[in-house]
């Protein structure tokens, strides 16, 4: 199957499978897994933080970050479109008793500092305590600029807030901006990184922050059922995600632009090429297209797409130019019937 639904579908590389088979392991809940310890130490340094925790998922890493920064009755500011507001089953509210305060995302994915300032609550017992701003980069495939992230730091310093980055795809942002990931991380008190998306590890994310934050997060991870045992098997693949798979993301970004151009030439498809910053693009399908029928047709041709009036396409290691050409010719033949 050619799968354009997400970069989460990427299969581990042969090098990852070999590293997993040969990983030195121990019980990580006792702190005894050498491969996990090595990944966490290396990653903390690599991203410019004191400490790091390996987690089972990005959702878990975000929840641990929110619960480590905030107490019951605190609130965090985020975008209406933030993954850790909209797509994580309300975990911060349900499990952390933390109130989200979303504000509308701007067209470029950023949050307006005027709108954020208006949402910060005064110190008054009527209100939840505003503690944290959570940003996301990339967001819907769009990249927040270095300047914007530095402004966010100044805003948080003025307002007395901590600053978190949901960096599930922060390496895509680093490649698109042409900067080292540690430069992106610098303004933030904590960041999360997904190893299991475009970076191709089978499982796992990182939470990075201060020693104090990570030791709180370690307790919360245990509480959430995220303490794992011989998990070096996963950490071994995670390390290769960060050392071997980053440069390749530039191919995914070039392929997304190529796919966008090709889709834009099809009748009934509209793509805004300016919005393709990384490996995610959106196509608007007009009313002439029967979504359910086309989706089924593609599936029968061995192509998986989350087809909708506004369809998200994601490029990744396992859909190369040839796969894109196959998608386009299949669509083209269908549309000209
Ligand atoms: C995928 C994603 C997550 C969550 O990661 P999982 O490993 O799927 O739980 C968090 N934030 C963003 C922006 C994501 O894209």
mmCIF file of C-alpha atoms and ligand atoms in Angstrom:
data_model
loop_
_atom_site.group_PDB
_atom_site.id
_atom_site.type_symbol
_atom_site.label_atom_id
_atom_site.label_comp_id
_atom_site.label_asym_id
_atom_site.label_seq_id
_atom_site.Cartn_x
_atom_site.Cartn_y
_atom_site.Cartn_z
ATOM 1 C CA UNK A 1 0.000 0.000 0.000
ATOM 2 C CA UNK A 2 1.105 3.579 -0.708
ATOM 3 C CA UNK A 3 0.078 5.448 2.407
ATOM 4 C CA UNK A 4 -0.261 9.252 2.314
ATOM 5 C CA UNK A 5 -2.310 9.542 5.525
ATOM 6 C CA UNK A 6 0.553 10.325 7.915
ATOM 7 C CA UNK A 7 4.295 10.035 8.520
ATOM 8 C CA UNK A 8 3.437 7.855 11.535
ATOM 9 C CA UNK A 9 3.097 4.938 9.103
ATOM 10 C CA UNK A 10 6.834 4.863 8.309
ATOM 11 C CA UNK A 11 8.419 1.470 8.874
ATOM 12 C CA UNK A 12 11.638 1.138 10.877
ATOM 13 C CA UNK A 13 14.787 0.912 8.763
ATOM 14 C CA UNK A 14 16.905 -2.244 8.506
ATOM 15 C CA UNK A 15 19.548 -0.498 10.643
ATOM 16 C CA UNK A 16 16.901 0.138 13.307
ATOM 17 C CA UNK A 17 15.773 -3.489 13.306
ATOM 18 C CA UNK A 18 19.388 -4.653 13.660
ATOM 19 C CA UNK A 19 20.055 -2.174 16.484
ATOM 20 C CA UNK A 20 16.876 -3.301 18.238
ATOM 21 C CA UNK A 21 17.847 -6.959 17.993
ATOM 22 C CA UNK A 22 21.296 -6.265 19.452
ATOM 23 C CA UNK A 23 20.468 -3.569 22.033
ATOM 24 C CA UNK A 24 21.947 -3.937 25.517
ATOM 25 C CA UNK A 25 18.949 -3.761 27.871
ATOM 26 C CA UNK A 26 18.029 -3.670 31.552
ATOM 27 C CA UNK A 27 15.059 -2.686 33.706
ATOM 28 C CA UNK A 28 14.481 1.000 32.948
ATOM 29 C CA UNK A 29 12.150 1.493 35.935
ATOM 30 C CA UNK A 30 15.242 0.728 38.065
ATOM 31 C CA UNK A 31 17.242 3.062 35.785
ATOM 32 C CA UNK A 32 19.221 0.019 34.621
ATOM 33 C CA UNK A 33 18.731 0.125 30.861
ATOM 34 C CA UNK A 34 22.029 1.278 29.349
ATOM 35 C CA UNK A 35 20.552 2.004 25.916
ATOM 36 C CA UNK A 36 17.794 4.200 27.374
ATOM 37 C CA UNK A 37 20.274 5.968 29.644
ATOM 38 C CA UNK A 38 22.571 6.642 26.732
ATOM 39 C CA UNK A 39 19.721 7.975 24.554
ATOM 40 C CA UNK A 40 18.440 10.233 27.335
ATOM 41 C CA UNK A 41 21.886 11.666 28.151
ATOM 42 C CA UNK A 42 22.825 12.125 24.526
ATOM 43 C CA UNK A 43 19.458 13.738 23.683
ATOM 44 C CA UNK A 44 19.585 16.157 26.624
ATOM 45 C CA UNK A 45 22.961 17.433 25.400
ATOM 46 C CA UNK A 46 21.970 17.363 21.746
ATOM 47 C CA UNK A 47 18.945 19.607 22.347
ATOM 48 C CA UNK A 48 20.571 21.845 24.974
ATOM 49 C CA UNK A 49 18.659 20.705 28.081
ATOM 50 C CA UNK A 50 19.722 19.360 31.476
ATOM 51 C CA UNK A 51 17.650 16.201 31.251
ATOM 52 C CA UNK A 52 15.495 13.984 29.044
ATOM 53 C CA UNK A 53 12.911 11.227 29.413
ATOM 54 C CA UNK A 54 12.042 8.607 26.813
ATOM 55 C CA UNK A 55 8.258 8.170 26.577
ATOM 56 C CA UNK A 56 5.878 5.774 24.896
ATOM 57 C CA UNK A 57 4.230 8.487 22.768
ATOM 58 C CA UNK A 58 4.086 12.188 21.997
ATOM 59 C CA UNK A 59 0.705 12.391 23.725
ATOM 60 C CA UNK A 60 2.231 11.006 26.894
ATOM 61 C CA UNK A 61 5.220 13.365 26.648
ATOM 62 C CA UNK A 62 2.951 16.419 26.226
ATOM 63 C CA UNK A 63 0.746 15.365 29.141
ATOM 64 C CA UNK A 64 3.815 14.842 31.351
ATOM 65 C CA UNK A 65 5.043 18.322 30.380
ATOM 66 C CA UNK A 66 1.696 19.992 31.118
ATOM 67 C CA UNK A 67 1.342 18.159 34.453
ATOM 68 C CA UNK A 68 4.928 18.986 35.432
ATOM 69 C CA UNK A 69 4.547 22.709 34.705
ATOM 70 C CA UNK A 70 1.012 23.066 36.092
ATOM 71 C CA UNK A 71 -0.814 22.060 39.283
ATOM 72 C CA UNK A 72 -4.550 21.310 39.695
ATOM 73 C CA UNK A 73 -6.459 24.539 39.023
ATOM 74 C CA UNK A 74 -3.726 26.064 36.865
ATOM 75 C CA UNK A 75 -4.231 26.784 33.190
ATOM 76 C CA UNK A 76 -2.150 26.728 30.023
ATOM 77 C CA UNK A 77 -2.494 28.897 26.930
ATOM 78 C CA UNK A 78 -2.432 27.177 23.538
ATOM 79 C CA UNK A 79 -3.923 27.356 20.057
ATOM 80 C CA UNK A 80 -7.423 26.126 19.155
ATOM 81 C CA UNK A 81 -5.620 23.796 16.763
ATOM 82 C CA UNK A 82 -2.985 22.633 19.256
ATOM 83 C CA UNK A 83 -2.502 18.882 19.258
ATOM 84 C CA UNK A 84 -2.319 18.915 23.071
ATOM 85 C CA UNK A 85 -5.699 20.675 23.212
ATOM 86 C CA UNK A 86 -7.652 19.186 20.343
ATOM 87 C CA UNK A 87 -6.250 15.731 19.644
ATOM 88 C CA UNK A 88 -5.154 14.283 22.987
ATOM 89 C CA UNK A 89 -8.548 13.324 24.411
ATOM 90 C CA UNK A 90 -8.572 16.240 26.833
ATOM 91 C CA UNK A 91 -5.857 14.569 28.931
ATOM 92 C CA UNK A 92 -4.605 17.747 30.615
ATOM 93 C CA UNK A 93 -8.116 18.480 31.905
ATOM 94 C CA UNK A 94 -9.086 14.895 32.670
ATOM 95 C CA UNK A 95 -5.887 13.625 34.264
ATOM 96 C CA UNK A 96 -4.149 16.841 35.290
ATOM 97 C CA UNK A 97 -7.137 19.010 36.361
ATOM 98 C CA UNK A 98 -5.457 21.679 34.217
ATOM 99 C CA UNK A 99 -7.683 24.119 32.362
ATOM 100 C CA UNK A 100 -6.768 24.775 28.739
ATOM 101 C CA UNK A 101 -7.220 28.375 27.533
ATOM 102 C CA UNK A 102 -7.118 28.111 23.746
ATOM 103 C CA UNK A 103 -6.884 31.158 21.464
ATOM 104 C CA UNK A 104 -7.562 31.172 17.720
ATOM 105 C CA UNK A 105 -4.510 30.289 15.600
ATOM 106 C CA UNK A 106 -3.523 32.872 12.991
ATOM 107 C CA UNK A 107 -3.362 31.761 9.336
ATOM 108 C CA UNK A 108 0.362 30.980 9.670
ATOM 109 C CA UNK A 109 -0.253 28.771 12.716
ATOM 110 C CA UNK A 110 1.116 31.305 15.214
ATOM 111 C CA UNK A 111 -0.754 32.794 18.187
ATOM 112 C CA UNK A 112 -1.223 36.569 18.469
ATOM 113 C CA UNK A 113 0.518 37.993 21.545
ATOM 114 C CA UNK A 114 -2.313 40.537 21.930
ATOM 115 C CA UNK A 115 -4.864 37.735 22.066
ATOM 116 C CA UNK A 116 -2.646 35.751 24.435
ATOM 117 C CA UNK A 117 -2.136 38.768 26.714
ATOM 118 C CA UNK A 118 -5.911 39.289 26.861
ATOM 119 C CA UNK A 119 -6.327 35.629 27.880
ATOM 120 C CA UNK A 120 -3.822 35.732 30.781
ATOM 121 C CA UNK A 121 -5.840 35.830 34.013
ATOM 122 C CA UNK A 122 -5.151 38.433 36.719
ATOM 123 C CA UNK A 123 -4.076 37.148 40.133
ATOM 124 C CA UNK A 124 -7.572 36.962 41.632
ATOM 125 C CA UNK A 125 -9.288 34.044 43.351
ATOM 126 C CA UNK A 126 -12.037 34.008 40.717
ATOM 127 C CA UNK A 127 -9.644 32.733 38.114
ATOM 128 C CA UNK A 128 -7.492 29.756 37.328
ATOM 129 C CA UNK A 129 -3.757 30.551 37.592
ATOM 130 C CA UNK A 130 -2.250 31.028 34.125
ATOM 131 C CA UNK A 131 1.090 29.208 34.215
ATOM 132 C CA UNK A 132 2.215 28.155 30.781
ATOM 133 C CA UNK A 133 2.160 28.914 27.063
ATOM 134 C CA UNK A 134 2.309 25.839 24.834
ATOM 135 C CA UNK A 135 3.309 26.311 21.180
ATOM 136 C CA UNK A 136 3.576 23.748 18.390
ATOM 137 C CA UNK A 137 6.232 23.665 15.634
ATOM 138 C CA UNK A 138 5.551 22.535 12.982
ATOM 139 C CA UNK A 139 1.801 23.139 13.181
ATOM 140 C CA UNK A 140 -0.292 21.698 10.338
ATOM 141 C CA UNK A 141 3.001 21.452 8.453
ATOM 142 C CA UNK A 142 3.673 25.191 8.854
ATOM 143 C CA UNK A 143 6.849 26.467 10.464
ATOM 144 C CA UNK A 144 6.935 29.104 13.212
ATOM 145 C CA UNK A 145 9.867 31.462 12.610
ATOM 146 C CA UNK A 146 12.861 31.857 14.935
ATOM 147 C CA UNK A 147 11.830 35.465 15.500
ATOM 148 C CA UNK A 148 8.336 34.428 16.547
ATOM 149 C CA UNK A 149 9.662 31.870 19.033
ATOM 150 C CA UNK A 150 12.016 34.467 20.535
ATOM 151 C CA UNK A 151 9.081 36.886 20.861
ATOM 152 C CA UNK A 152 7.185 34.122 22.660
ATOM 153 C CA UNK A 153 10.059 33.861 25.166
ATOM 154 C CA UNK A 154 9.926 37.609 25.854
ATOM 155 C CA UNK A 155 6.140 37.444 26.204
ATOM 156 C CA UNK A 156 6.417 34.618 28.749
ATOM 157 C CA UNK A 157 9.124 36.454 30.718
ATOM 158 C CA UNK A 158 6.928 39.566 30.898
ATOM 159 C CA UNK A 159 3.885 37.550 31.933
ATOM 160 C CA UNK A 160 5.675 35.199 34.329
ATOM 161 C CA UNK A 161 4.788 32.099 32.311
ATOM 162 C CA UNK A 162 6.727 28.985 31.402
ATOM 163 C CA UNK A 163 7.051 28.110 27.703
ATOM 164 C CA UNK A 164 6.571 24.619 26.256
ATOM 165 C CA UNK A 165 7.022 23.437 22.673
ATOM 166 C CA UNK A 166 5.115 20.514 21.259
ATOM 167 C CA UNK A 167 7.904 19.629 18.860
ATOM 168 C CA UNK A 168 6.447 16.403 17.511
ATOM 169 C CA UNK A 169 7.864 17.513 14.130
ATOM 170 C CA UNK A 170 10.481 19.980 15.372
ATOM 171 C CA UNK A 171 13.115 18.327 13.174
ATOM 172 C CA UNK A 172 11.005 19.153 10.126
ATOM 173 C CA UNK A 173 11.001 22.759 11.353
ATOM 174 C CA UNK A 174 14.795 22.691 11.847
ATOM 175 C CA UNK A 175 15.382 21.335 8.337
ATOM 176 C CA UNK A 176 12.953 23.857 6.795
ATOM 177 C CA UNK A 177 14.502 26.780 8.699
ATOM 178 C CA UNK A 178 18.050 25.572 8.035
ATOM 179 C CA UNK A 179 18.956 25.882 11.726
ATOM 180 C CA UNK A 180 20.161 23.419 14.318
ATOM 181 C CA UNK A 181 17.353 21.948 16.414
ATOM 182 C CA UNK A 182 19.115 23.189 19.577
ATOM 183 C CA UNK A 183 18.638 26.775 18.341
ATOM 184 C CA UNK A 184 14.896 26.198 18.066
ATOM 185 C CA UNK A 185 14.829 24.610 21.522
ATOM 186 C CA UNK A 186 16.696 27.465 23.234
ATOM 187 C CA UNK A 187 13.772 29.767 24.146
ATOM 188 C CA UNK A 188 11.713 26.904 25.608
ATOM 189 C CA UNK A 189 11.564 25.519 29.152
ATOM 190 C CA UNK A 190 10.562 22.130 27.784
ATOM 191 C CA UNK A 191 10.065 20.446 24.436
ATOM 192 C CA UNK A 192 8.684 17.160 23.201
ATOM 193 C CA UNK A 193 10.018 15.363 20.107
ATOM 194 C CA UNK A 194 8.359 12.451 18.265
ATOM 195 C CA UNK A 195 10.802 9.800 17.079
ATOM 196 C CA UNK A 196 8.051 7.769 15.437
ATOM 197 C CA UNK A 197 6.868 10.121 12.677
ATOM 198 C CA UNK A 198 9.092 11.213 9.787
ATOM 199 C CA UNK A 199 12.116 10.032 11.774
ATOM 200 C CA UNK A 200 10.856 6.441 11.328
ATOM 201 C CA UNK A 201 11.351 4.887 14.781
ATOM 202 C CA UNK A 202 8.594 2.369 15.513
ATOM 203 C CA UNK A 203 7.693 3.799 18.947
ATOM 204 C CA UNK A 204 8.714 6.634 21.227
ATOM 205 C CA UNK A 205 9.040 10.321 21.984
ATOM 206 C CA UNK A 206 11.267 12.488 24.157
ATOM 207 C CA UNK A 207 10.498 15.069 26.816
ATOM 208 C CA UNK A 208 13.355 17.510 27.439
ATOM 209 C CA UNK A 209 13.693 20.045 30.256
ATOM 210 C CA UNK A 210 15.453 20.913 33.503
ATOM 211 C CA UNK A 211 16.486 18.276 36.077
ATOM 212 C CA UNK A 212 13.629 19.467 38.286
ATOM 213 C CA UNK A 213 11.003 19.241 35.544
ATOM 214 C CA UNK A 214 12.177 15.829 34.369
ATOM 215 C CA UNK A 215 12.192 14.357 37.864
ATOM 216 C CA UNK A 216 8.558 15.481 38.313
ATOM 217 C CA UNK A 217 7.780 14.064 34.873
ATOM 218 C CA UNK A 218 9.375 10.717 35.776
ATOM 219 C CA UNK A 219 6.898 10.300 38.651
ATOM 220 C CA UNK A 220 4.002 11.308 36.375
ATOM 221 C CA UNK A 221 5.149 8.898 33.675
ATOM 222 C CA UNK A 222 4.990 6.082 36.239
ATOM 223 C CA UNK A 223 1.515 7.269 37.324
ATOM 224 C CA UNK A 224 0.347 7.226 33.697
ATOM 225 C CA UNK A 225 1.515 3.637 33.299
ATOM 226 C CA UNK A 226 4.437 4.695 31.158
ATOM 227 C CA UNK A 227 7.272 3.123 33.152
ATOM 228 C CA UNK A 228 8.662 0.444 30.843
ATOM 229 C CA UNK A 229 11.199 -2.309 31.489
ATOM 230 C CA UNK A 230 13.718 -3.525 28.840
ATOM 231 C CA UNK A 231 12.822 -0.548 26.698
ATOM 232 C CA UNK A 232 16.321 -0.127 25.307
ATOM 233 C CA UNK A 233 14.950 -2.195 22.417
ATOM 234 C CA UNK A 234 12.939 0.898 21.449
ATOM 235 C CA UNK A 235 15.537 3.461 22.491
ATOM 236 C CA UNK A 236 18.067 1.812 20.141
ATOM 237 C CA UNK A 237 15.812 2.623 17.178
ATOM 238 C CA UNK A 238 15.107 6.068 18.659
ATOM 239 C CA UNK A 239 18.782 6.980 18.641
ATOM 240 C CA UNK A 240 19.054 6.092 14.950
ATOM 241 C CA UNK A 241 15.993 8.254 14.264
ATOM 242 C CA UNK A 242 17.968 11.236 15.550
ATOM 243 C CA UNK A 243 21.313 10.385 13.941
ATOM 244 C CA UNK A 244 20.367 8.795 10.595
ATOM 245 C CA UNK A 245 16.953 10.097 9.576
ATOM 246 C CA UNK A 246 17.125 13.881 10.003
ATOM 247 C CA UNK A 247 18.852 14.864 6.747
ATOM 248 C CA UNK A 248 16.401 12.763 4.774
ATOM 249 C CA UNK A 249 13.513 15.017 5.876
ATOM 250 C CA UNK A 250 14.600 17.501 3.181
ATOM 251 C CA UNK A 251 13.524 14.885 0.593
ATOM 252 C CA UNK A 252 10.084 14.669 2.220
ATOM 253 C CA UNK A 253 9.757 18.455 2.002
ATOM 254 C CA UNK A 254 10.812 18.540 -1.666
ATOM 255 C CA UNK A 255 8.386 15.693 -2.379
ATOM 256 C CA UNK A 256 5.564 17.613 -0.690
ATOM 257 C CA UNK A 257 6.161 20.590 -3.006
ATOM 258 C CA UNK A 258 6.265 18.244 -6.004
ATOM 259 C CA UNK A 259 3.046 16.517 -4.879
ATOM 260 C CA UNK A 260 1.369 19.898 -4.338
ATOM 261 C CA UNK A 261 2.256 21.046 -7.873
ATOM 262 C CA UNK A 262 0.986 17.807 -9.393
ATOM 263 C CA UNK A 263 -2.261 17.872 -7.407
ATOM 264 C CA UNK A 264 -2.854 21.486 -8.369
ATOM 265 C CA UNK A 265 -2.896 20.458 -12.046
ATOM 266 C CA UNK A 266 -5.776 18.020 -11.482
ATOM 267 C CA UNK A 267 -9.362 19.156 -12.195
ATOM 268 C CA UNK A 268 -11.235 19.822 -8.933
ATOM 269 C CA UNK A 269 -8.079 19.980 -6.786
ATOM 270 C CA UNK A 270 -6.719 23.231 -5.336
ATOM 271 C CA UNK A 271 -3.488 23.445 -3.364
ATOM 272 C CA UNK A 272 -2.019 26.655 -1.941
ATOM 273 C CA UNK A 273 1.658 26.105 -2.776
ATOM 274 C CA UNK A 274 2.817 28.889 -0.408
ATOM 275 C CA UNK A 275 1.572 26.872 2.564
ATOM 276 C CA UNK A 276 3.811 23.894 1.874
ATOM 277 C CA UNK A 277 6.676 24.468 4.313
ATOM 278 C CA UNK A 278 7.474 20.859 5.242
ATOM 279 C CA UNK A 279 5.999 17.395 4.656
ATOM 280 C CA UNK A 280 2.288 18.172 5.116
ATOM 281 C CA UNK A 281 0.003 19.727 2.545
ATOM 282 C CA UNK A 282 -3.703 20.316 2.152
ATOM 283 C CA UNK A 283 -5.765 20.036 -1.009
ATOM 284 C CA UNK A 284 -9.292 21.405 -1.354
ATOM 285 C CA UNK A 285 -11.544 19.149 -3.427
ATOM 286 C CA UNK A 286 -14.486 20.784 -5.173
ATOM 287 C CA UNK A 287 -18.085 19.539 -5.214
ATOM 288 C CA UNK A 288 -17.584 17.630 -8.504
ATOM 289 C CA UNK A 289 -15.625 14.980 -6.612
ATOM 290 C CA UNK A 290 -17.453 12.171 -4.837
ATOM 291 C CA UNK A 291 -15.256 11.704 -1.776
ATOM 292 C CA UNK A 292 -16.435 8.237 -0.743
ATOM 293 C CA UNK A 293 -16.270 6.875 -4.274
ATOM 294 C CA UNK A 294 -12.781 8.231 -4.944
ATOM 295 C CA UNK A 295 -11.516 7.039 -1.568
ATOM 296 C CA UNK A 296 -12.705 3.504 -2.333
ATOM 297 C CA UNK A 297 -11.197 3.670 -5.830
ATOM 298 C CA UNK A 298 -7.818 4.689 -4.412
ATOM 299 C CA UNK A 299 -7.946 1.956 -1.800
ATOM 300 C CA UNK A 300 -8.601 -0.639 -4.479
ATOM 301 C CA UNK A 301 -5.564 0.741 -6.335
ATOM 302 C CA UNK A 302 -3.476 0.239 -3.176
ATOM 303 C CA UNK A 303 -3.369 3.906 -2.134
ATOM 304 C CA UNK A 304 -4.429 5.172 1.283
ATOM 305 C CA UNK A 305 -5.454 8.835 1.625
ATOM 306 C CA UNK A 306 -7.549 10.501 4.375
ATOM 307 C CA UNK A 307 -9.811 11.854 1.671
ATOM 308 C CA UNK A 308 -12.118 14.749 2.631
ATOM 309 C CA UNK A 309 -13.229 18.086 1.125
ATOM 310 C CA UNK A 310 -9.995 19.351 2.647
ATOM 311 C CA UNK A 311 -7.549 16.485 2.353
ATOM 312 C CA UNK A 312 -4.254 16.265 4.207
ATOM 313 C CA UNK A 313 -1.417 14.558 2.361
ATOM 314 C CA UNK A 314 1.773 13.670 4.210
ATOM 315 C CA UNK A 315 5.077 12.739 2.558
ATOM 316 C CA UNK A 316 7.597 10.464 4.289
ATOM 317 C CA UNK A 317 10.311 7.853 3.773
ATOM 318 C CA UNK A 318 7.948 5.196 2.438
ATOM 319 C CA UNK A 319 6.344 7.307 -0.321
ATOM 320 C CA UNK A 320 9.016 8.337 -2.837
ATOM 321 C CA UNK A 321 8.661 10.174 -6.182
ATOM 322 C CA UNK A 322 7.535 6.996 -7.883
ATOM 323 C CA UNK A 323 4.761 6.564 -5.295
ATOM 324 C CA UNK A 324 3.695 10.166 -5.849
ATOM 325 C CA UNK A 325 3.621 9.639 -9.607
ATOM 326 C CA UNK A 326 1.485 6.529 -9.085
ATOM 327 C CA UNK A 327 -0.948 8.527 -6.931
ATOM 328 C CA UNK A 328 -1.156 11.316 -9.506
ATOM 329 C CA UNK A 329 -1.658 9.029 -12.501
ATOM 330 C CA UNK A 330 -4.334 7.068 -10.610
ATOM 331 C CA UNK A 331 -6.155 10.300 -9.706
ATOM 332 C CA UNK A 332 -5.726 11.668 -13.194
ATOM 333 C CA UNK A 333 -7.212 8.579 -14.852
ATOM 334 C CA UNK A 334 -10.119 8.548 -12.380
ATOM 335 C CA UNK A 335 -10.899 12.242 -12.912
ATOM 336 C CA UNK A 336 -10.837 12.007 -16.729
ATOM 337 C CA UNK A 337 -13.284 9.066 -16.889
HETATM 338 C C1 LIG B 1 1.600 13.155 16.540
HETATM 339 C C2 LIG B 1 1.606 14.375 17.378
HETATM 340 C C3 LIG B 1 1.585 14.293 18.768
HETATM 341 C C4 LIG B 1 1.370 13.004 19.525
HETATM 342 O O1 LIG B 1 2.205 11.980 19.239
HETATM 343 P P1 LIG B 1 1.743 10.445 19.430
HETATM 344 O O2 LIG B 1 3.053 9.753 19.496
HETATM 345 O O3 LIG B 1 0.907 10.120 18.239
HETATM 346 O O4 LIG B 1 0.985 10.348 20.707
HETATM 347 C C5 LIG B 1 1.680 15.465 19.475
HETATM 348 N N1 LIG B 1 1.768 16.648 18.855
HETATM 349 C C6 LIG B 1 1.785 16.769 17.525
HETATM 350 C C7 LIG B 1 1.891 18.117 16.906
HETATM 351 C C8 LIG B 1 1.698 15.636 16.743
HETATM 352 O O5 LIG B 1 1.687 15.754 15.408
#
